[in-house]
Coordinates of C-alpha atoms and ligand atoms in Angstrom, one line a residue:
X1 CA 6.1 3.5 -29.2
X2 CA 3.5 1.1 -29.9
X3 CA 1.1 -1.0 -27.9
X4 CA 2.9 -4.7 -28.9
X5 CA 6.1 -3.2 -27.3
X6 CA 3.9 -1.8 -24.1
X7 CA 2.6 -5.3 -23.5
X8 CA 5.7 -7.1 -23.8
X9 CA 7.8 -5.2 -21.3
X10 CA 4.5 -5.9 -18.8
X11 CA 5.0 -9.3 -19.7
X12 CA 8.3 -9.4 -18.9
X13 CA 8.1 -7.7 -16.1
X14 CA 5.3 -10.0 -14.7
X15 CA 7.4 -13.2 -15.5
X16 CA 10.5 -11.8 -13.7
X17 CA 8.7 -9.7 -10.2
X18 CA 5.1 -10.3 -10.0
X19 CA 3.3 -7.4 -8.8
X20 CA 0.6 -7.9 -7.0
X21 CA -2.9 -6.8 -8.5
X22 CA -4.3 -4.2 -6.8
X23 CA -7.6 -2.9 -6.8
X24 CA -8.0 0.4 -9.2
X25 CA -10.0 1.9 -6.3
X26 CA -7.4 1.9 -3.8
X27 CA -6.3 4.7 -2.2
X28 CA -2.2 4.5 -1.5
X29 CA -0.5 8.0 -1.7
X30 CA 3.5 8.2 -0.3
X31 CA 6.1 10.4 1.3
X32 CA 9.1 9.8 -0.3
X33 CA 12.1 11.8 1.8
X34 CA 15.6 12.0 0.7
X35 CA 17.6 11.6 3.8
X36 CA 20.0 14.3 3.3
X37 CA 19.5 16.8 5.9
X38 CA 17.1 17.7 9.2
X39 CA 14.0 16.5 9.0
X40 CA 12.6 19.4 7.4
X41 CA 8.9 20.9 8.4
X42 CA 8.1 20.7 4.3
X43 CA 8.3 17.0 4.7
X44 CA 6.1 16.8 7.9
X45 CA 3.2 18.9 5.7
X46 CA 3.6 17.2 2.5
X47 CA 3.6 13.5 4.8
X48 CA 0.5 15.4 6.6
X49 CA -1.4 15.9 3.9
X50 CA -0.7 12.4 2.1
X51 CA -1.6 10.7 5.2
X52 CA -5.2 12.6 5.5
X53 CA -6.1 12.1 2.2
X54 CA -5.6 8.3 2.4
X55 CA -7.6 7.9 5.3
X56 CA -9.9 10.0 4.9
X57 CA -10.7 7.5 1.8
X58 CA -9.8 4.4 3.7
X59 CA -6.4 3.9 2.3
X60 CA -3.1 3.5 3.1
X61 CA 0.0 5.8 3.5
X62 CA 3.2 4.9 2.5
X63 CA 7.0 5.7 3.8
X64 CA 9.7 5.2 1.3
X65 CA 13.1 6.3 1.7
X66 CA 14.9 7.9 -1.4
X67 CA 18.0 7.7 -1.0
X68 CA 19.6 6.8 -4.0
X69 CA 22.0 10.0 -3.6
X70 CA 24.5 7.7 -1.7
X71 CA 26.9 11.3 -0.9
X72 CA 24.5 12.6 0.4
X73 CA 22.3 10.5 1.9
X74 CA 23.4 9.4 5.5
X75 CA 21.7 7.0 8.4
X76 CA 21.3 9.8 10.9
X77 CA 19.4 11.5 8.3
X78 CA 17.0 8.7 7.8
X79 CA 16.8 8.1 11.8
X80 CA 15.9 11.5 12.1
X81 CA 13.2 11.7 9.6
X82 CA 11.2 8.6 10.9
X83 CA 11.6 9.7 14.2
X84 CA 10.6 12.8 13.6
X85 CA 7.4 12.0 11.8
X86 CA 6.8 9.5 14.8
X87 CA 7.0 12.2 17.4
X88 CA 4.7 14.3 15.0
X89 CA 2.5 10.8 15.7
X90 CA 2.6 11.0 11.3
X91 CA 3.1 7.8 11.3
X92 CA 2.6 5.2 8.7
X93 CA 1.1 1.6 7.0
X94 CA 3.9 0.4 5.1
X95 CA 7.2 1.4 5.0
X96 CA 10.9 1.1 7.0
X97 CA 9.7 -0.7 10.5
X98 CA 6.3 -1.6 9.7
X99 CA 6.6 -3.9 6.1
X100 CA 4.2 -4.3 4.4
X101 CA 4.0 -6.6 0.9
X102 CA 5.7 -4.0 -1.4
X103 CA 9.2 -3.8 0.2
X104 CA 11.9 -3.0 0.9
X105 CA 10.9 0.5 1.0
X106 CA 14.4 1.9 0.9
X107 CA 15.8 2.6 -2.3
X108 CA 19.3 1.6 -1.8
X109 CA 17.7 -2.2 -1.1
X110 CA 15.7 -2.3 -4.4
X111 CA 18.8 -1.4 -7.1
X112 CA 17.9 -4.9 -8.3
X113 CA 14.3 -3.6 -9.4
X114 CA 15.7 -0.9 -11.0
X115 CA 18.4 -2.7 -12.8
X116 CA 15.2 -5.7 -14.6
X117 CA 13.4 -2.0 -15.2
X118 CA 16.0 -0.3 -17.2
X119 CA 16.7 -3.3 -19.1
X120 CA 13.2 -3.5 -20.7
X121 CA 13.5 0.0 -21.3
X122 CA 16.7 -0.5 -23.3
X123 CA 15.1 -2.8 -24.8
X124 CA 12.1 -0.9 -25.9
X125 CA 14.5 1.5 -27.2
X126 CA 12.5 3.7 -24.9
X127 CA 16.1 4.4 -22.9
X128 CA 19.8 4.8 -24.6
X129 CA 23.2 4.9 -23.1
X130 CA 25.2 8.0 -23.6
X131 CA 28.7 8.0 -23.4
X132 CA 29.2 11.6 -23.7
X133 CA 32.2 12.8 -21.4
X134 CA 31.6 15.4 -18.2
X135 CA 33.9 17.9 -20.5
X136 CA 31.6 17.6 -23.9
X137 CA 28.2 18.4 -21.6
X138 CA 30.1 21.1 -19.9
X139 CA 31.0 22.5 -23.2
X140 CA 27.7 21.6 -24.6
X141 CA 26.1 23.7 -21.4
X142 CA 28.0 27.0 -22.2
X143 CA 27.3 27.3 -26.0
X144 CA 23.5 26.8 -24.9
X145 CA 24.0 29.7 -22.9
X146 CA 26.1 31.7 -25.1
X147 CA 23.2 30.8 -28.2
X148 CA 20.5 31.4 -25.4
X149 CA 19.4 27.9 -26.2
X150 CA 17.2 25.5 -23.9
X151 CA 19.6 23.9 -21.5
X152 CA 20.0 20.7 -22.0
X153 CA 21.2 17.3 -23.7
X154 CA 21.3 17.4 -27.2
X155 CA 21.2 13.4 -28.1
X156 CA 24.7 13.5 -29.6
X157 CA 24.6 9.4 -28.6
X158 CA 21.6 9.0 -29.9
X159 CA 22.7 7.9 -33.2
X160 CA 24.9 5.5 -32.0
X161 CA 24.7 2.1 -33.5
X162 CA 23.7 -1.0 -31.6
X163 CA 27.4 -2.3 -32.8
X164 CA 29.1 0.9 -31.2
X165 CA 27.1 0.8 -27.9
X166 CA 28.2 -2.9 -27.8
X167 CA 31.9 -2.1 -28.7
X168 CA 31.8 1.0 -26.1
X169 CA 30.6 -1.2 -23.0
X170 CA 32.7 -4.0 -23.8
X171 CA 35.6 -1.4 -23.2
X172 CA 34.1 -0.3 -20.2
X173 CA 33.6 3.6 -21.3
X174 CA 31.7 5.3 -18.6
X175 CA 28.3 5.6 -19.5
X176 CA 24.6 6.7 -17.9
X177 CA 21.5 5.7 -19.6
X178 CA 18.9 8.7 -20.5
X179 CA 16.0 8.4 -21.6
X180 CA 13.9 9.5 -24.9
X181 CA 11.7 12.2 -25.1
X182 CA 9.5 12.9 -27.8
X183 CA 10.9 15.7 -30.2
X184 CA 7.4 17.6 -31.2
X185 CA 3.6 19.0 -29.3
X186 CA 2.9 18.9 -25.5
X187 CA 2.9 16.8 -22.7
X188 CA -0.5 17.2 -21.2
X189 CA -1.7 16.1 -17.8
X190 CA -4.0 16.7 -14.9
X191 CA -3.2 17.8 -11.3
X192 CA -5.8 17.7 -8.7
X193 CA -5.8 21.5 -7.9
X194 CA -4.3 22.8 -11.3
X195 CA -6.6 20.9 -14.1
X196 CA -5.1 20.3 -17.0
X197 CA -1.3 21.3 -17.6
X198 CA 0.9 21.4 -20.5
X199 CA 4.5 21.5 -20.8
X200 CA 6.2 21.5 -24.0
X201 CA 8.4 18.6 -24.7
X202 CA 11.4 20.6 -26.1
X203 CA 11.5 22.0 -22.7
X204 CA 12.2 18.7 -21.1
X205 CA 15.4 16.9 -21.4
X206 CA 16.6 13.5 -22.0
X207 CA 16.8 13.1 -18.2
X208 CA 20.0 10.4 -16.9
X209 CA 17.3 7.7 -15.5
X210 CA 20.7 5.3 -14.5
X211 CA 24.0 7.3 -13.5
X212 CA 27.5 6.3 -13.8
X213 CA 27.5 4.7 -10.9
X214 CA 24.6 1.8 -11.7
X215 CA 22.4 3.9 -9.3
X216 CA 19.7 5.2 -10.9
X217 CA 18.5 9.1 -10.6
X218 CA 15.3 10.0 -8.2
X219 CA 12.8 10.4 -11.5
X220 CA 13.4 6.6 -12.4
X221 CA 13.4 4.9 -8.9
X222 CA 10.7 6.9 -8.0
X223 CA 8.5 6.2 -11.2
X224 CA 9.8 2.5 -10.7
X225 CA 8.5 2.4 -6.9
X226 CA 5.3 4.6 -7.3
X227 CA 4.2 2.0 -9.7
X228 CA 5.0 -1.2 -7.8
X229 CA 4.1 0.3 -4.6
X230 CA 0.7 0.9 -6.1
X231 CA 0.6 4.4 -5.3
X232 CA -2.8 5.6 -6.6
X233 CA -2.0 9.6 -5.8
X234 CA 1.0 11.1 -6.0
X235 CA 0.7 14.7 -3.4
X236 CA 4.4 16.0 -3.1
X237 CA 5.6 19.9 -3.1
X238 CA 4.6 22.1 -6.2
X239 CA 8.7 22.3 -6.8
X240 CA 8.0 19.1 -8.4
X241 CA 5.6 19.8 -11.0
X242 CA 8.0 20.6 -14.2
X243 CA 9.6 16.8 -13.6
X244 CA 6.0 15.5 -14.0
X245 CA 6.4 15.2 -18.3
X246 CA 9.5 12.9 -17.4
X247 CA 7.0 11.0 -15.2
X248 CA 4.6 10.6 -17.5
X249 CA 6.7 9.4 -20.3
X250 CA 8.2 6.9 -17.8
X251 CA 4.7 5.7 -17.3
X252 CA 3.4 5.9 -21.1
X253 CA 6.6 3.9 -21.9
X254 CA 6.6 1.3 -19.1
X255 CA 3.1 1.0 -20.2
X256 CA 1.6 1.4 -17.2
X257 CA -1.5 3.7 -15.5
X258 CA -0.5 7.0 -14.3
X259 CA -1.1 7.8 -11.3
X260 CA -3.1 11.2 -10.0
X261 CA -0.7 13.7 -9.6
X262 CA -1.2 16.7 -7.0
X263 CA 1.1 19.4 -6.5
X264 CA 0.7 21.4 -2.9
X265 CA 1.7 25.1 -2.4
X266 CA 5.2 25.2 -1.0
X267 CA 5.5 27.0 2.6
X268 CA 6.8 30.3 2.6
X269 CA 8.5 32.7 5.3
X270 CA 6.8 35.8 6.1
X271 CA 8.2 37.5 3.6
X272 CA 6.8 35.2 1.2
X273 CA 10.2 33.7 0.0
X274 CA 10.4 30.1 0.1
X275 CA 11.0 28.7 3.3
X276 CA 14.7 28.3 3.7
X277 CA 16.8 27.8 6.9
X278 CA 18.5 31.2 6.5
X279 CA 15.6 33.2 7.2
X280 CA 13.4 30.9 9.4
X281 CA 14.3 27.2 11.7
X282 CA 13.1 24.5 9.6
X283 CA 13.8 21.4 10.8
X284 CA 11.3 19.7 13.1
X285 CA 14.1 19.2 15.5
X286 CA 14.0 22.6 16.4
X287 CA 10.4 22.6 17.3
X288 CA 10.9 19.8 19.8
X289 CA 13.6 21.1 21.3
X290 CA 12.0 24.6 21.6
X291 CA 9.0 23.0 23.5
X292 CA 6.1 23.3 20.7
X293 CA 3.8 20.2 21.7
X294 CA 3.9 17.9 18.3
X295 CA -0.3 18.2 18.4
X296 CA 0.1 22.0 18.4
X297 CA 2.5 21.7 15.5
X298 CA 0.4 19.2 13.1
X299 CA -2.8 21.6 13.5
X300 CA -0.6 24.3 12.6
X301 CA 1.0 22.5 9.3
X302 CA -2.7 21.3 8.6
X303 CA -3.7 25.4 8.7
X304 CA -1.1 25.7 5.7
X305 CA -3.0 26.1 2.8
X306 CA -6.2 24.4 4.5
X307 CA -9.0 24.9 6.7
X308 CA -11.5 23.1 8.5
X309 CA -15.2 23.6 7.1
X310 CA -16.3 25.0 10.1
X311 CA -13.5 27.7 9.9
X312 CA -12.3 25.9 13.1
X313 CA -8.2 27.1 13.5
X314 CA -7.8 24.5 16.4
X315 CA -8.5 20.8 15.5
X316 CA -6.8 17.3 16.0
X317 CA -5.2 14.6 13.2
X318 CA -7.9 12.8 13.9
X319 CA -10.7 15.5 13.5
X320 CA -8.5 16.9 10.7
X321 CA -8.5 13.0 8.6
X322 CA -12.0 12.7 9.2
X323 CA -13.0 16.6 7.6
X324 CA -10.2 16.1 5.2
X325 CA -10.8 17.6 1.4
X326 CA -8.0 17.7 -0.8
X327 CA -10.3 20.5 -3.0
X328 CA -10.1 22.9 0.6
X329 CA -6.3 23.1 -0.7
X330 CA -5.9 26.8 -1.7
X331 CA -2.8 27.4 -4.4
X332 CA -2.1 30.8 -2.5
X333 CA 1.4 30.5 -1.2
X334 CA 1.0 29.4 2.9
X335 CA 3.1 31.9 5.4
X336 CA 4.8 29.2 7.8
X337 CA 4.7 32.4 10.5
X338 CA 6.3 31.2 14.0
X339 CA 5.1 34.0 15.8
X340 CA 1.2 32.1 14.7
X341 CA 2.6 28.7 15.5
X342 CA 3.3 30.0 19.2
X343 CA 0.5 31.1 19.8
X344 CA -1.1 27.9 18.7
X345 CA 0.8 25.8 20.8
X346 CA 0.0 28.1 23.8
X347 CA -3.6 27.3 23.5
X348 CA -2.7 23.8 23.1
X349 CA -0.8 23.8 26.6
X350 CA -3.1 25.9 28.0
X351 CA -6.7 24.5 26.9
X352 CA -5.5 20.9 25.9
X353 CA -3.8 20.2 29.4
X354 CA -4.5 19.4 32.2
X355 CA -2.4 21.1 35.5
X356 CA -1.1 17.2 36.0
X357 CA -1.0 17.1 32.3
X358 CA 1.2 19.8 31.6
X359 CA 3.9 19.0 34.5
X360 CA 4.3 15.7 33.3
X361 CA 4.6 17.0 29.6
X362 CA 6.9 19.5 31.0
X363 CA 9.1 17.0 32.9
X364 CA 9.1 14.4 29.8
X365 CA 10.1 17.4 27.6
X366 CA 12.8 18.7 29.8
X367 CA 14.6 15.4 30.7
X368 CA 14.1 13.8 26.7
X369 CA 17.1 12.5 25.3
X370 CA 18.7 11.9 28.8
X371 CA 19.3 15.2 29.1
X372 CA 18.9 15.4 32.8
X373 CA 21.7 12.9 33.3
X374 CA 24.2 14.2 30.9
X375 CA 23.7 17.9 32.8
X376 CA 23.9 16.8 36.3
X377 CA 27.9 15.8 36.4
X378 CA 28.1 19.5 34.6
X379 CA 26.5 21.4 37.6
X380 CA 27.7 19.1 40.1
X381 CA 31.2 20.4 39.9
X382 CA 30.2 23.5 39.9
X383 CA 27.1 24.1 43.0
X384 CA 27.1 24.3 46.5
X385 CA 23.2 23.8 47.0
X386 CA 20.3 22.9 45.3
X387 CA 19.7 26.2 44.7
X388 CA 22.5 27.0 42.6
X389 CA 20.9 24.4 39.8
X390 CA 18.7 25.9 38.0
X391 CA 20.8 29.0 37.7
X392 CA 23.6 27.4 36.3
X393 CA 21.3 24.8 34.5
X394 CA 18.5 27.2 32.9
X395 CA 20.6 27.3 29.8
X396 CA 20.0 23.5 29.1
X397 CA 16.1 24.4 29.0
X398 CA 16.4 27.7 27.5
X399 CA 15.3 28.6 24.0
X400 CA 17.2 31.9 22.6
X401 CA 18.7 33.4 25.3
X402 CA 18.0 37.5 25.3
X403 CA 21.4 39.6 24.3
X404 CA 22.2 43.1 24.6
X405 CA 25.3 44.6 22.7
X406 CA 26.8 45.4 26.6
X407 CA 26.9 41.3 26.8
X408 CA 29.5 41.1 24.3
X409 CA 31.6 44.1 25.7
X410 CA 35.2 42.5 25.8
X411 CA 39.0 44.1 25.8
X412 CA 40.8 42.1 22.9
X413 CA 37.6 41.4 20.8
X414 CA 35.9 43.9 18.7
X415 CA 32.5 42.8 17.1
X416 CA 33.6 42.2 13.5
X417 CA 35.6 39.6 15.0
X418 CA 33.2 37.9 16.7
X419 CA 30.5 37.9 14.4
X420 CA 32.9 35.8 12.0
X421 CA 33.6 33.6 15.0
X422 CA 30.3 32.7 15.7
X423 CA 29.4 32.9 11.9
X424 CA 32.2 30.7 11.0
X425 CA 31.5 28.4 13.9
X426 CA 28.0 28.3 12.8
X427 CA 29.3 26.3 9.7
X428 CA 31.8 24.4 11.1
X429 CA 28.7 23.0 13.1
X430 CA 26.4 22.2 10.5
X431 CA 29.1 20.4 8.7
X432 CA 29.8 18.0 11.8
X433 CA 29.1 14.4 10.4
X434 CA 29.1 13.1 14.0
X435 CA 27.9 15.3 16.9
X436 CA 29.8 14.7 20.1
X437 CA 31.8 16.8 22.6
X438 CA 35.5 15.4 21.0
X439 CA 33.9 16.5 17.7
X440 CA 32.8 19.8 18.6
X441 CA 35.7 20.3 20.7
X442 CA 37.9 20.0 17.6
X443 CA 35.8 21.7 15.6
X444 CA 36.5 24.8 17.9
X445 CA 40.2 24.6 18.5
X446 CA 40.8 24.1 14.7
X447 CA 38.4 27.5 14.1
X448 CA 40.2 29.3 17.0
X449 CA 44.0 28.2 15.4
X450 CA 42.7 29.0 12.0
X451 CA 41.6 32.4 12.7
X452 CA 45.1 33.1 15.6
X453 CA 43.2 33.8 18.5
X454 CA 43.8 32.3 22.0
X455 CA 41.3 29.8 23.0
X456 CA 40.1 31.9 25.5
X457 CA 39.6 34.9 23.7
X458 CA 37.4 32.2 20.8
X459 CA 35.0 30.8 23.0
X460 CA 33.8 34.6 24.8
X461 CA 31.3 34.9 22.1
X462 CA 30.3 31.6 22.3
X463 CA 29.9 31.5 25.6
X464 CA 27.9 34.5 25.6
X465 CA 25.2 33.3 22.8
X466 CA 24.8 29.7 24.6
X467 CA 24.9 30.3 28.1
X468 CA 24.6 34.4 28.2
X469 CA 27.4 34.4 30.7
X470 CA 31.4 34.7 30.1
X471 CA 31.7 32.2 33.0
X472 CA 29.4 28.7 33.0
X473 CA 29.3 25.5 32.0
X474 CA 32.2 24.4 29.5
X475 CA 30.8 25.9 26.3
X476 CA 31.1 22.8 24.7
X477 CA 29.5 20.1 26.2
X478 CA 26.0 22.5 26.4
X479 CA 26.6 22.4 22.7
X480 CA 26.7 18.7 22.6
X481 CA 23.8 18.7 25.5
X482 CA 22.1 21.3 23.3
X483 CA 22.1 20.1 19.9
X484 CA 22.8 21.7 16.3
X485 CA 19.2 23.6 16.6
X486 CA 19.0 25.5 19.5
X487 CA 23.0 26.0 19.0
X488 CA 22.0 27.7 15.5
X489 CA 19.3 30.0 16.7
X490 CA 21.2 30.9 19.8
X491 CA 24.4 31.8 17.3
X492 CA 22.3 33.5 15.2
X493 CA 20.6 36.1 17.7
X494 CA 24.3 36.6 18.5
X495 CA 25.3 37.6 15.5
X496 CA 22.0 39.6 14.9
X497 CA 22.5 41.6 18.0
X498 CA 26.1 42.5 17.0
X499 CA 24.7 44.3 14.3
X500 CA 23.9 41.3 11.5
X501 CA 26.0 40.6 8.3
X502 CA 24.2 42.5 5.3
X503 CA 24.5 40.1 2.1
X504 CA 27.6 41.6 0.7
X505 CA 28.7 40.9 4.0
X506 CA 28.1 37.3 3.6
X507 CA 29.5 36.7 0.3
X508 CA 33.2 38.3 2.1
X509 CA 32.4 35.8 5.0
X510 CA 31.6 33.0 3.0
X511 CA 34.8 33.4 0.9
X512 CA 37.0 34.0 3.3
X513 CA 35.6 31.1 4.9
X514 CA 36.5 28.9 2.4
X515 CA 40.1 29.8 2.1
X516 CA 40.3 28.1 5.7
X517 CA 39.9 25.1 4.2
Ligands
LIG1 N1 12.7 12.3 -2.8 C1 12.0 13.4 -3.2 C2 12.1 14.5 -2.2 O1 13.0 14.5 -1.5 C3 10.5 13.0 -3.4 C4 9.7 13.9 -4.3 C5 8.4 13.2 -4.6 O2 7.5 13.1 -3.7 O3 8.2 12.7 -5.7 O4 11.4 15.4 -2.0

């Protein structure tokens, strides 16, 4: 790739999109979420972290939304992750709601960008379409393995002539474009806490940068918008680091300045797995709705992998920007511990507020959301007094609720039975694309028809795990009142206190499951 090719695409980029100049000692660093999912507590450290280190050097931080995985990707997602880093008060310079001159930050409103940028790749021949079929790669895939070969694309349509491509597109073959990849030696860069690293090339593969679809793949937009956003350092999840020699070639080809690349520790569950949703809650949602004050849980993410340099464990955003020193980073996996993050946030409420302070906090905590309204036609049919409220009511304000094995004692049930009940209903759940009382209702009479049981005899357990009473509140609204988190942990101490489901357990469950359909 030579240096006359390097300057031409620049050129042609800068006739077609100007991008604005910026100056080489600007600090601009990113979150870049895919809004697939909760709002996970990884994103709310890794957007932590970017947002100190900008500040702390007088730049800016940057929100962009990836979400160029349009099955996966939905709206509620992307609501949830900006307002979750708003309630986390994360928020940020430029991006979705606060533009800034290098929008639109959403991926799905720049395929325009990334259509001008694959073009002068193609033309570079730094890119190539490849018209291999679904069947030849899957075929491709298992001979690897049998030969105990490097997975990966073997450049079957690299050899194609410029006639053939031509002749294939014309008759609209389905197509993605990869990109080229040196064959031989290293690719070599620095990260911030690492030094230098080096991955082989014939380790990395001739990544799809544009899929069938027109839409391109994360590594291309995200190279594409890095670069025109003028982000100066790139801090994102250490899961990311093998995808860096794609990243760099992108850059190398395109021409342009690489940016610093940092890759943080990823958060871990006590046991030091990676933190996953099976083992520990993970989505920031949960941590509202359980009452953590979103001060109490910022310290605690900024205590991942960090500390202050006065060995201080309780500190602010604002004292933590002003301290901040991306070289205080240690590599050592950080435990995201709960049990630690409680006891943080019951300092906070403690030392932090006042006795004003804390009612008010309590009262805009307990009534968020309009909870207060949706509960009250739910206990008015049901109390005498106002005494009988917060009896009936506690459960709406409740975290886990406390179960014994006697709670679940019940004549037609035995507990096999209702741990796949709540297990299954546990899935059914978290599959919900919308998340209303007709929704969940359905979602419960098609589980309870599914599995032949009465109604009735369906919603004991889950009566038990949400309210811990067989008689209260229909069982379905508090789940709509209550929301997919608390639901999920109280489900799960259900089915712990029932005895669990052991792995091989699972795997049964899980197939089962799936014969339901
Ligand atoms: N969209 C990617 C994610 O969901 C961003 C990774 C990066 O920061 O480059 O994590």
């Amino acid at each position: 790739m030579g240096i006359t090719r390097h300057s031409r695409i620049i050129c042609a980029f800068n006739i077609q999109r100007p991008v604005k100049t910026r100056s080489m000692t600007e600090v601009r660093t990113r979150i870049a979420p895919s809004p697939t999912g909760d709002p996970h507590v990884g994103t709310a450290y890794i957007a932590l972290f970017n947002r100190c280190f900008a500040h702390s050097q007088g730049g800016k931080f940057i929100l962009r939304i990836e979400d160029t995985d349009q099955q996966r990707s939905t709206g509620k997602s992307e609501q949830d992750i900006l307002e979750s880093l708003r309630w986390l008060g994360l928020d940020w310079d430029e991006g979705p709601g606060r533009e800034g001159d290098c929008g639109p930050y959403r991926q799905s409103d720049r395929t325009h960008i990334y259509r001008q940028h694959i073009e002068a790749l193609l033309e570079a021949g730094h890119a190539f379409h490849c018209f291999c079929t679904s069947e030849r790669l899957d075929e491709l895939r298992k001979q690897q393995m049998v030969d105990k070969q490097q997975l990966g694309y073997d450049g079957h349509c690299l050899g194609l002539t410029q006639e053939e491509v031509s002749n294939k597109l014309a008759s609209g073959i389905p197509h993605v474009i990869r990109m080229k990849i040196p064959e031989h030696g290293e690719c070599e860069f620095e990260d911030l806490l690492r030094g230098t690293v080096s991955i082989a090339w014939s380790q990395v593969d001739m990544q799809v940068l544009i899929k069938s679809d027109g839409l391109p793949t994360y590594h291309f937009a995200n190279v594409v918008d890095d670069h025109l956003m003028g982000i100066s350092h790139v801090i994102r999840g250490e899961e990311w680091i093998n995808s860096v020699p794609k990243h760099v070639q992108l850059y190398r080809s395109f021409g342009w300045r690489e940016p610093v690349f940092c890759h943080m520790p990823l958060l871990r569950n006590p046991d030091k797995s990676k933190l996953s949703k099976r083992k520990n809650p993970t989505s920031i949602n949960y941590y509202r709705d359980m009452g953590y004050l979103p001060e109490a849980v910022v310290n605690y993410l900024g205590m991942m992998g960090w500390s202050m340099p006065s060995g201080e464990e309780k500190f602010s955003l604002a004292e933590m920007e002003s301290s901040f020193d991306i070289s205080r980073v240690s590599l050592g996996g950080p435990i995201f511990d709960v049990e630690k993050l409680s006891w943080l946030n019951g300092r906070y409420l403690r030392e932090n507020l006042s006795d004003g302070e804390f009612a008010a906090r309590f009262l805009q905590w307990a009534t968020a959301g309009g909870r207060l309204e949706r509960v009250v036609p739910l206990l008015k049919e049901r109390v005498e007094r106002f005494t009988d409220v917060v009896g009936l009511g506690s459960l709406f304000i409740d975290g886990v609720i406390q179960l014994q094995a006697e709670n679940f004692k019940h004549k037609q049930l035995n507990d096999e039975t209702m741990v796949k009940i709540l297990q299954y209903t546990l899935w059914r759940l978290e599959a919900l694309q919308s998340w209303d009382r007709d929704a969940i209702e359905s979602c419960f009479q098609e589980l309870a028809s599914q599995l032949e049981l009465k109604i009735r005899d369906f919603l004991f357990p889950l009566f038990i795990v949400i309210s811990g009473k067989a008689v209260s509140t229909s069982v379905i609204e508090s789940v709509a009142i209550l929301g997919l988190d608390i639901s999920r942990a109280r489900i799960r101490h259900g089915i712990e206190v029932l005895g669990g489901v052991s792995n091989k357990a699972a795997k049964r469950l899980e197939s089962e499951f799936q014969k339901l359909g």
